[in-house]
XYZ file of C-alpha atoms in Angstrom:
127
model
C 31.373 -10.638 -6.332
C 28.831 -7.922 -5.708
C 29.554 -4.273 -5.245
C 30.730 -2.369 -2.153
C 27.859 -0.598 -0.389
C 29.227 2.898 -1.024
C 29.713 2.224 -4.723
C 26.221 0.690 -5.061
C 24.694 3.651 -3.239
C 26.499 6.091 -5.548
C 25.096 4.331 -8.625
C 21.569 4.185 -7.221
C 21.435 7.592 -5.492
C 19.043 9.025 -8.085
C 16.692 6.066 -7.561
C 16.583 6.055 -3.751
C 13.902 8.559 -2.797
C 11.721 9.917 -5.549
C 8.708 11.957 -4.488
C 5.774 10.958 -6.678
C 3.057 13.018 -4.957
C 2.364 15.080 -8.081
C 2.177 11.979 -10.291
C -0.169 10.198 -7.887
C -2.333 13.313 -7.563
C -2.571 13.495 -11.357
C -3.586 9.823 -11.578
C -6.229 10.238 -8.875
C -7.605 13.348 -10.581
C -7.938 11.400 -13.843
C -9.756 8.595 -11.977
C -6.887 6.118 -12.461
C -6.887 3.410 -9.810
C -3.957 3.866 -7.414
C -2.986 1.032 -5.065
C -0.321 1.402 -2.377
C 0.855 -1.369 -0.085
C 3.254 -1.477 2.826
C 4.796 -4.176 4.989
C 4.018 -3.289 8.612
C 7.545 -4.323 9.690
C 9.310 -2.348 6.958
C 12.221 -0.451 8.491
C 12.996 1.378 5.235
C 9.541 2.704 4.335
C 7.552 2.359 7.535
C 3.791 2.562 7.952
C 3.878 5.896 9.774
C 5.901 7.349 6.897
C 3.468 5.895 4.371
C 0.538 7.481 6.157
C 2.375 10.796 6.326
C 3.053 10.523 2.585
C -0.650 9.856 1.897
C -1.607 12.887 4.000
C 0.448 15.066 1.625
C -1.733 14.177 -1.361
C -3.785 17.043 -2.775
C -6.556 14.643 -3.746
C -9.985 16.199 -3.338
C -11.302 13.055 -1.594
C -8.492 12.642 0.932
C -10.688 13.515 3.935
C -13.287 10.958 2.853
C -10.531 8.351 2.476
C -9.383 8.975 6.055
C -12.957 8.493 7.292
C -13.114 4.956 5.874
C -12.575 1.998 8.199
C -9.613 -0.355 7.973
C -10.949 -3.725 6.895
C -9.156 -6.955 7.857
C -8.065 -9.157 4.963
C -7.319 -12.865 5.295
C -5.028 -15.097 3.277
C -7.072 -18.074 2.003
C -5.473 -20.541 4.441
C -6.229 -18.197 7.362
C -9.778 -17.203 6.461
C -11.505 -19.898 8.535
C -9.555 -18.969 11.679
C -9.849 -15.267 10.759
C -6.150 -14.661 11.297
C -5.670 -11.212 9.794
C -3.011 -11.010 7.080
C -3.494 -7.373 6.135
C -5.686 -4.362 6.574
C -7.294 -2.579 3.653
C -8.681 0.924 3.326
C -10.101 2.499 0.200
C -12.143 5.325 -1.166
C -13.051 5.735 -4.814
C -9.908 5.042 -6.872
C -7.353 4.964 -4.023
C -6.576 1.769 -2.100
C -4.071 1.044 0.638
C -2.978 -2.320 2.082
C -1.043 -2.701 5.343
C 0.424 -6.202 5.119
C 1.125 -7.787 8.504
C 4.163 -9.926 9.342
C 6.115 -8.507 6.429
C 8.893 -6.040 5.916
C 10.223 -4.260 2.843
C 9.967 -7.398 0.689
C 6.245 -8.068 1.119
C 5.954 -10.808 -1.578
C 8.811 -12.758 0.032
C 7.752 -12.190 3.650
C 4.018 -12.817 3.130
C 3.626 -14.657 -0.194
C 0.105 -16.007 0.342
C -1.217 -12.629 1.494
C 0.588 -10.913 -1.402
C -1.036 -13.229 -3.917
C -4.462 -12.666 -2.331
C -3.887 -8.902 -2.464
C -2.868 -9.052 -6.133
C -5.909 -11.174 -7.038
C -8.190 -8.634 -5.359
C -6.490 -5.743 -7.155
C -6.540 -7.384 -10.581
C -10.142 -8.614 -10.256
C -11.254 -5.323 -8.657
C -12.814 -7.159 -5.714
C -14.488 -5.042 -3.062
C -14.677 -5.896 0.627
């Protein structure tokens, strides 16, 4: 049952780390909405690495993006108590969510916050 780790890694090696900077830059240049999210406890793709990746974008509005504040986002059940579930930062057509109390599997670790995030993305809600 299953596959030994080495064998699985060999089959998935081409899928592991794919640099999509050029593709994301092209989308941003064409005014396509780009949304990135990250689980703050992710040991595989950590938040510092995500920020470093964003800093490599050649997007003409990158400096303006970095000047924007991080806005707290609340899952519906936590809104009244204002228990932050994520932080959000955006400028023009680029959005980034840092989801708290979640690792690599954000929808499993923080399902309510993930659903709230997806609703905001799909309905293009602004903060």
